[in-house]
Short mmCIF file of N, CA and C in Angstrom, two decimals:
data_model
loop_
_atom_site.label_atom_id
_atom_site.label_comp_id
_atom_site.label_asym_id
_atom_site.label_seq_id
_atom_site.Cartn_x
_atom_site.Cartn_y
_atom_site.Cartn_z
N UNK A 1 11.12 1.12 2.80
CA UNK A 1 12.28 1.17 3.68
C UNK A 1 12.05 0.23 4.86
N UNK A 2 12.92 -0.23 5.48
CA UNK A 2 12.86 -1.20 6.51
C UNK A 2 13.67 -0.42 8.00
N UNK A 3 13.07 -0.55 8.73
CA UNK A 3 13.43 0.10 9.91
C UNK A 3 13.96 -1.09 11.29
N UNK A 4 15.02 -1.00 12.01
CA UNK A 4 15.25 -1.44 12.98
C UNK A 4 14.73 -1.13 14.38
N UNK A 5 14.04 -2.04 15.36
CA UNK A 5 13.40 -1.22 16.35
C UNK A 5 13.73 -1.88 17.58
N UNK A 6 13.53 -1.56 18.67
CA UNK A 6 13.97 -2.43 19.76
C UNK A 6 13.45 -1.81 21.00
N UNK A 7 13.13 -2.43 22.48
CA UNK A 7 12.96 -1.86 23.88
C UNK A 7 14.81 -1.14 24.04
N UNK A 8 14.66 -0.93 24.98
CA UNK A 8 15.85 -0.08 25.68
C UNK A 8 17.44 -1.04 25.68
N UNK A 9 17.03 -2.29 26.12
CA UNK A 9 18.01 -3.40 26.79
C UNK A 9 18.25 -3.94 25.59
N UNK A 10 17.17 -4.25 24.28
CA UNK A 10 17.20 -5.23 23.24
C UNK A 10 16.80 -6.20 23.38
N UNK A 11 16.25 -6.63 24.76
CA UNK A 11 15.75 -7.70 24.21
C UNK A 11 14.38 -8.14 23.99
N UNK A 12 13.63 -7.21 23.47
CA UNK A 12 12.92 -7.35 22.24
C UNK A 12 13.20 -6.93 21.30
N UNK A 13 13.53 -6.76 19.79
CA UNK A 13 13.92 -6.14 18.62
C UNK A 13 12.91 -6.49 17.56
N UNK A 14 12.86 -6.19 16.81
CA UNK A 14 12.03 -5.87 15.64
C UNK A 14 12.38 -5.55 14.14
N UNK A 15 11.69 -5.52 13.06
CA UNK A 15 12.13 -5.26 11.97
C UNK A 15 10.40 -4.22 11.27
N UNK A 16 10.72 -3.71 10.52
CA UNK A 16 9.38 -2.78 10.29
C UNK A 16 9.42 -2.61 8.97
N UNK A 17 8.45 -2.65 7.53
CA UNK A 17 8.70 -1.79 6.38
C UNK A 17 7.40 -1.20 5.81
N UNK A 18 8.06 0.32 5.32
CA UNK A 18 7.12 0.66 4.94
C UNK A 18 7.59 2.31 5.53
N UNK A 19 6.57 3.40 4.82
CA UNK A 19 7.59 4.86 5.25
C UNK A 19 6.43 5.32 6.33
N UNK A 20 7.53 6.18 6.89
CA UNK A 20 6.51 6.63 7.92
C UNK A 20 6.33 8.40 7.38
N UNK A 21 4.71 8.15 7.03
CA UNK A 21 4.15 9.55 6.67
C UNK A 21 4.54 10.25 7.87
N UNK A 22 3.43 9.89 8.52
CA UNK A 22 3.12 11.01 10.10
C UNK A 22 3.09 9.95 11.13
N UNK A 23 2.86 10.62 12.23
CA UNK A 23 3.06 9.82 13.35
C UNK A 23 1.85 10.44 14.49
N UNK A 24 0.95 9.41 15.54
CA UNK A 24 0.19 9.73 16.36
C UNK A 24 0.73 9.85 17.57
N UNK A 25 -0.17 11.40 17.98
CA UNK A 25 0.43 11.61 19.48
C UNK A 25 -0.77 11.87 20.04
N UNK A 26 -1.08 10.52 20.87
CA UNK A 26 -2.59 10.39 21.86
C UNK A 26 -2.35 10.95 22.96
N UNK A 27 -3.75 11.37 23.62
CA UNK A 27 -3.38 12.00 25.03
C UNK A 27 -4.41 11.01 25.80
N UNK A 28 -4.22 9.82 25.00
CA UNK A 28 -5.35 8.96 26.37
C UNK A 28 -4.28 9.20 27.72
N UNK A 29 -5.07 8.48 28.63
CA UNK A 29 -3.78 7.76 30.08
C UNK A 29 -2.79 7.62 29.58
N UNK A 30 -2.71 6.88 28.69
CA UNK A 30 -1.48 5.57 28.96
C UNK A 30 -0.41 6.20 27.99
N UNK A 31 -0.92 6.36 26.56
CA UNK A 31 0.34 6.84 25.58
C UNK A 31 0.49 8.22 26.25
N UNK A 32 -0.08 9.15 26.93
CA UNK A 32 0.46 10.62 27.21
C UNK A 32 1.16 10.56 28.22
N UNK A 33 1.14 9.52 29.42
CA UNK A 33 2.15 9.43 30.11
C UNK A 33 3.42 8.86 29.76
N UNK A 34 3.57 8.34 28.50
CA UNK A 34 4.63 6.85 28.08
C UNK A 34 5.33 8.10 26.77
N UNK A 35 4.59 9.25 26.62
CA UNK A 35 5.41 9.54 25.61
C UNK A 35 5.17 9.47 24.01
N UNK A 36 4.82 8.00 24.06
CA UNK A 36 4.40 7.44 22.45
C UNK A 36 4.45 8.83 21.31
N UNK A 37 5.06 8.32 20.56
CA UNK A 37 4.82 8.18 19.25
C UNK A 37 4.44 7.23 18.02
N UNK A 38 3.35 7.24 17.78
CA UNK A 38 3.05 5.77 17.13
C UNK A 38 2.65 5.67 15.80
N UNK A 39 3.08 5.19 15.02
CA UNK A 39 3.22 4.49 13.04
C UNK A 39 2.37 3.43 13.36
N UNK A 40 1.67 3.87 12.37
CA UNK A 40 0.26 2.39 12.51
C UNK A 40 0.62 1.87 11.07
N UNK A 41 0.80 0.46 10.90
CA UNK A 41 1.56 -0.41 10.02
C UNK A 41 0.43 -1.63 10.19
N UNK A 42 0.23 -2.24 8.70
CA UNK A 42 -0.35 -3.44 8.54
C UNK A 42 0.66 -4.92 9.73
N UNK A 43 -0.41 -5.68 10.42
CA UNK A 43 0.67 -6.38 10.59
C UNK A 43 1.75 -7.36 10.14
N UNK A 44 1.42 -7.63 8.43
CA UNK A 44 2.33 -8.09 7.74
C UNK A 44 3.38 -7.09 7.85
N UNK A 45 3.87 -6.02 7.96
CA UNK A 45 4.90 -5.38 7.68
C UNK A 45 5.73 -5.20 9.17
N UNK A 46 5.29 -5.94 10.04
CA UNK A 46 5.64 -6.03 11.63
C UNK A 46 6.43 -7.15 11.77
N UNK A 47 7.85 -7.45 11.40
CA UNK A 47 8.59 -8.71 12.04
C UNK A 47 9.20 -8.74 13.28
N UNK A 48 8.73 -9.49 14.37
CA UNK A 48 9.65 -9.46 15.54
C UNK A 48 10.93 -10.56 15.49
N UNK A 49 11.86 -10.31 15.83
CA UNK A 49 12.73 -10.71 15.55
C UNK A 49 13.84 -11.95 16.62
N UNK A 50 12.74 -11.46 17.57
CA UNK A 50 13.56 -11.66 19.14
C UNK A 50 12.26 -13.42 19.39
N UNK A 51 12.53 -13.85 20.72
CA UNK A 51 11.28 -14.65 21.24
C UNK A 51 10.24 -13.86 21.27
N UNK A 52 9.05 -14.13 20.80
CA UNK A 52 8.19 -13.86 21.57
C UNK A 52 7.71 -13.50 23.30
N UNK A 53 8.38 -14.67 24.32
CA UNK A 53 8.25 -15.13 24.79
C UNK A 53 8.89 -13.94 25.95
N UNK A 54 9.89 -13.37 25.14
CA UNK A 54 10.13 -11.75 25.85
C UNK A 54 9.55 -10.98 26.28
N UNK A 55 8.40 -11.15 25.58
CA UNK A 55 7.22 -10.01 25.79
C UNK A 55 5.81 -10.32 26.83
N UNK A 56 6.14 -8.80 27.32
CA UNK A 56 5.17 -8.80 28.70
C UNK A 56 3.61 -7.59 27.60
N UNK A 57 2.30 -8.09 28.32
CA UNK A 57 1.72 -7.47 27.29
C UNK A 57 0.54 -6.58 28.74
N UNK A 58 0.32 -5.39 28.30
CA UNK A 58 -0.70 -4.44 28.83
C UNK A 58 -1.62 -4.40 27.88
N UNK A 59 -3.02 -4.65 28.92
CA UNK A 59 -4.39 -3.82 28.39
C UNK A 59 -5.41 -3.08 29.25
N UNK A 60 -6.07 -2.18 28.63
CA UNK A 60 -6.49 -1.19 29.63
C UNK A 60 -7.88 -0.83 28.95
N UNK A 61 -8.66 -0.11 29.52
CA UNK A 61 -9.82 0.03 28.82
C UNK A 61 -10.62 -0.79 28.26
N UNK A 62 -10.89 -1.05 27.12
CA UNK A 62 -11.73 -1.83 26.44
C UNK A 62 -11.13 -3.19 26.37
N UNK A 63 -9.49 -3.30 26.05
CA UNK A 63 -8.92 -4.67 25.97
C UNK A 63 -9.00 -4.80 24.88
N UNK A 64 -8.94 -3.81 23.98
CA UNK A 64 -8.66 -4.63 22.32
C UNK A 64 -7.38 -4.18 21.72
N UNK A 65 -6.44 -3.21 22.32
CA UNK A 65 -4.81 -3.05 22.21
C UNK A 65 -4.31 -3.70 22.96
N UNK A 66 -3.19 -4.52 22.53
CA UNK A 66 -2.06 -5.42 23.49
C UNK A 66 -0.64 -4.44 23.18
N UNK A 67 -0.53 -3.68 24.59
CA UNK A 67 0.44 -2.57 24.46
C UNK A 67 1.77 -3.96 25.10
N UNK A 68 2.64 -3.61 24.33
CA UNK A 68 4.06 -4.79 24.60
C UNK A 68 4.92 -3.99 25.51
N UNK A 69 5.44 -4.58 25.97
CA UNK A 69 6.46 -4.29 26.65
C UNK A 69 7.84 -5.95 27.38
N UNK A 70 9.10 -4.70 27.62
CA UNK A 70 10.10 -5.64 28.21
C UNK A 70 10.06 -5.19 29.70
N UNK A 71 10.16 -6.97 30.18
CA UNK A 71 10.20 -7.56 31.82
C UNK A 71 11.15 -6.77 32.31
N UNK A 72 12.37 -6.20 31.44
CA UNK A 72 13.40 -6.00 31.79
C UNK A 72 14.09 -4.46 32.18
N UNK A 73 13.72 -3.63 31.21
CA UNK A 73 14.10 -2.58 31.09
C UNK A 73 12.53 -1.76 31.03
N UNK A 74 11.38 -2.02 30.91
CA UNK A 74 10.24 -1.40 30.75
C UNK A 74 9.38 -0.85 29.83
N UNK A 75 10.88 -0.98 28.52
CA UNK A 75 10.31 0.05 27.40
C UNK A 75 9.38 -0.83 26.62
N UNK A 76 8.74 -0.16 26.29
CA UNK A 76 6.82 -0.03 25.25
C UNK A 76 7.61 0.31 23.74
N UNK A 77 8.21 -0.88 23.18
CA UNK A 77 8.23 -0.68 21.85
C UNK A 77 7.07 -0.72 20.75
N UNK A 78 6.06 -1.49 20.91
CA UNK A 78 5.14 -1.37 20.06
C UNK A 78 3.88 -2.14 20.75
N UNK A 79 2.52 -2.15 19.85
CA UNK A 79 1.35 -2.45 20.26
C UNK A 79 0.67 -3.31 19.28
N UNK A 80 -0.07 -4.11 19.35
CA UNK A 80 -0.81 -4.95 18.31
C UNK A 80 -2.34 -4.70 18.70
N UNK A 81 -3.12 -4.45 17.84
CA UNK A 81 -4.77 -4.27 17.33
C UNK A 81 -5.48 -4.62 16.09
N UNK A 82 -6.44 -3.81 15.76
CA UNK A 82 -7.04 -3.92 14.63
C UNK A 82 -7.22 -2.71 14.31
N UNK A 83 -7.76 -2.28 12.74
CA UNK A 83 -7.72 -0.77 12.64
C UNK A 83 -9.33 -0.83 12.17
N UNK A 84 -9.73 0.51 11.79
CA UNK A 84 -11.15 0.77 11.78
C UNK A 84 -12.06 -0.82 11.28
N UNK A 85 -11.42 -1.20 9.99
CA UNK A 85 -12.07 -2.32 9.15
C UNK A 85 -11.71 -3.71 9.63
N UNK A 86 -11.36 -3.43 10.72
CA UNK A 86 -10.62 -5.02 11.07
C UNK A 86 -9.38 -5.90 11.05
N UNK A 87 -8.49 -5.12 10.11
CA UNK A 87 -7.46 -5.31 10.26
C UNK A 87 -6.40 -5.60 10.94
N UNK A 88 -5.73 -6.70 11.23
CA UNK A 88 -4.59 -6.59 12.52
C UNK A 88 -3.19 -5.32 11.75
N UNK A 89 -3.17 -4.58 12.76
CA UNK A 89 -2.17 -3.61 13.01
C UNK A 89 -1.19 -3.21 14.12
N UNK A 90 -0.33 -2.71 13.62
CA UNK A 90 0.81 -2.93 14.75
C UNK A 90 1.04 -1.53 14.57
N UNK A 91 1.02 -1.16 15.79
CA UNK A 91 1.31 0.64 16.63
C UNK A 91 3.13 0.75 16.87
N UNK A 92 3.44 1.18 16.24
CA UNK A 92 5.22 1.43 16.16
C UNK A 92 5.47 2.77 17.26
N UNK A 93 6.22 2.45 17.93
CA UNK A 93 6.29 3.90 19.41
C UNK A 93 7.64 4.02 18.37
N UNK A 94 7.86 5.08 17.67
CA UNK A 94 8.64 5.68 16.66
C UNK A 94 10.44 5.96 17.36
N UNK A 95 9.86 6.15 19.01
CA UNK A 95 10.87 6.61 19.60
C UNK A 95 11.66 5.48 19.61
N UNK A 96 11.16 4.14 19.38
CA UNK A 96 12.04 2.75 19.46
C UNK A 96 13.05 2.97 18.00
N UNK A 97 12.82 3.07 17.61
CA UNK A 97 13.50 3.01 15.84
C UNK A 97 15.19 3.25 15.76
N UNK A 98 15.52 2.86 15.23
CA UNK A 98 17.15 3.19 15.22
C UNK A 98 16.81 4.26 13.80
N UNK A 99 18.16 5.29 13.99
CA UNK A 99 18.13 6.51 13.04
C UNK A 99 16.87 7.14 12.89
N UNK A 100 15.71 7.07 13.45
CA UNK A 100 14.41 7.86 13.55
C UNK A 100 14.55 8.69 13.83
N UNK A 101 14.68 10.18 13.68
CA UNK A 101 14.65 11.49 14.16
C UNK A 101 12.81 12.28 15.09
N UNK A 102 12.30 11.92 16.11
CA UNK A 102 10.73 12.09 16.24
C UNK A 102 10.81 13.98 15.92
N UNK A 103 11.63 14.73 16.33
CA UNK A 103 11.15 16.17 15.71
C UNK A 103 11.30 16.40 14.20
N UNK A 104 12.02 15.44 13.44
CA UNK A 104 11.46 15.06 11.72
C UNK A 104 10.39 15.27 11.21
N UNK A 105 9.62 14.32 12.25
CA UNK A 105 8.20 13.97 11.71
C UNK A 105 7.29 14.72 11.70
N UNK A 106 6.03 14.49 10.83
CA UNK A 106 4.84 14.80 11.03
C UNK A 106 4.14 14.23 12.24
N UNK A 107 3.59 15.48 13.23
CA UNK A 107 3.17 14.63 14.17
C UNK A 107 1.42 15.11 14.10
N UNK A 108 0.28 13.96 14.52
CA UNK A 108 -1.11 14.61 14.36
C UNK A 108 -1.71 14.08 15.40
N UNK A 109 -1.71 15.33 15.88
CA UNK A 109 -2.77 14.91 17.54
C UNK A 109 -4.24 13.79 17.43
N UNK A 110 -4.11 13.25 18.21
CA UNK A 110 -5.19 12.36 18.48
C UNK A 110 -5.63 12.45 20.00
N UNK A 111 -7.51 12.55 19.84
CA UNK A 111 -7.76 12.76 21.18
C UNK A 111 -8.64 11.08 21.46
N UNK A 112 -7.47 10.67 21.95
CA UNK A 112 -7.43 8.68 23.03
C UNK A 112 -8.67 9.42 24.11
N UNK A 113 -7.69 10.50 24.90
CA UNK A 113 -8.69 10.46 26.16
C UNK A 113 -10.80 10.74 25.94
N UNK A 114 -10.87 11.07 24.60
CA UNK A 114 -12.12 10.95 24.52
C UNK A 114 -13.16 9.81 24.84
N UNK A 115 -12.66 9.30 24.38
CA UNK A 115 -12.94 7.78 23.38
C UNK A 115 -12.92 7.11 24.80
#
């Protein structure tokens, strides 16, 4: 399935495929204050759709997540990393999604603030 995603204003937007099993809800700093809900997706399956050039990028801690965000409106549509094996992956904040329902989902706690 292919999903539509976007910040608040639009102007960042996105395209996504692939189903979303479950979804992570971290309690580091940053995603427990922001809300997040996040779909971890290969980043082949991550099309942005908009400039690049839209995008304002946060890092915190270690510096190996580039949490995105818009100049404009503020919203944290998604994040780019790597996953355990190295992989580049893209962190989907679920709440961006058009027709996404987040009390749908499977949600599975993750403890960020450990780590």
């Amino acid at each position: 399935m292919q999903y539509q995603g976007s910040c608040h204003c639009g102007k960042i937007a996105f395209t996504v495929d692939g189903e979303i099993g479950s979804v992570v809800e971290c309690n580091c700093s940053h995603c427990r204050r922001k809300g997040f809900l996040l779909w971890f997706v290969p980043q082949e399956a991550f099309h942005l759709t908009t400039s690049p050039g839209d995008i304002e990028t946060y890092t915190f801690n270690r510096h190996v997540i580039k949490h995105h965000f818009c100049d404009v409106c503020g919203c944290a549509p998604f994040a780019q990393g790597k996953d355990a094996k190295g992989h580049p992956t893209a962190s989907i904040n679920v709440r961006c999604l058009e027709g996404v329902e987040a009390s749908s989902l499977k949600i599975t706690p993750f403890d960020g603030r450990s780590r």
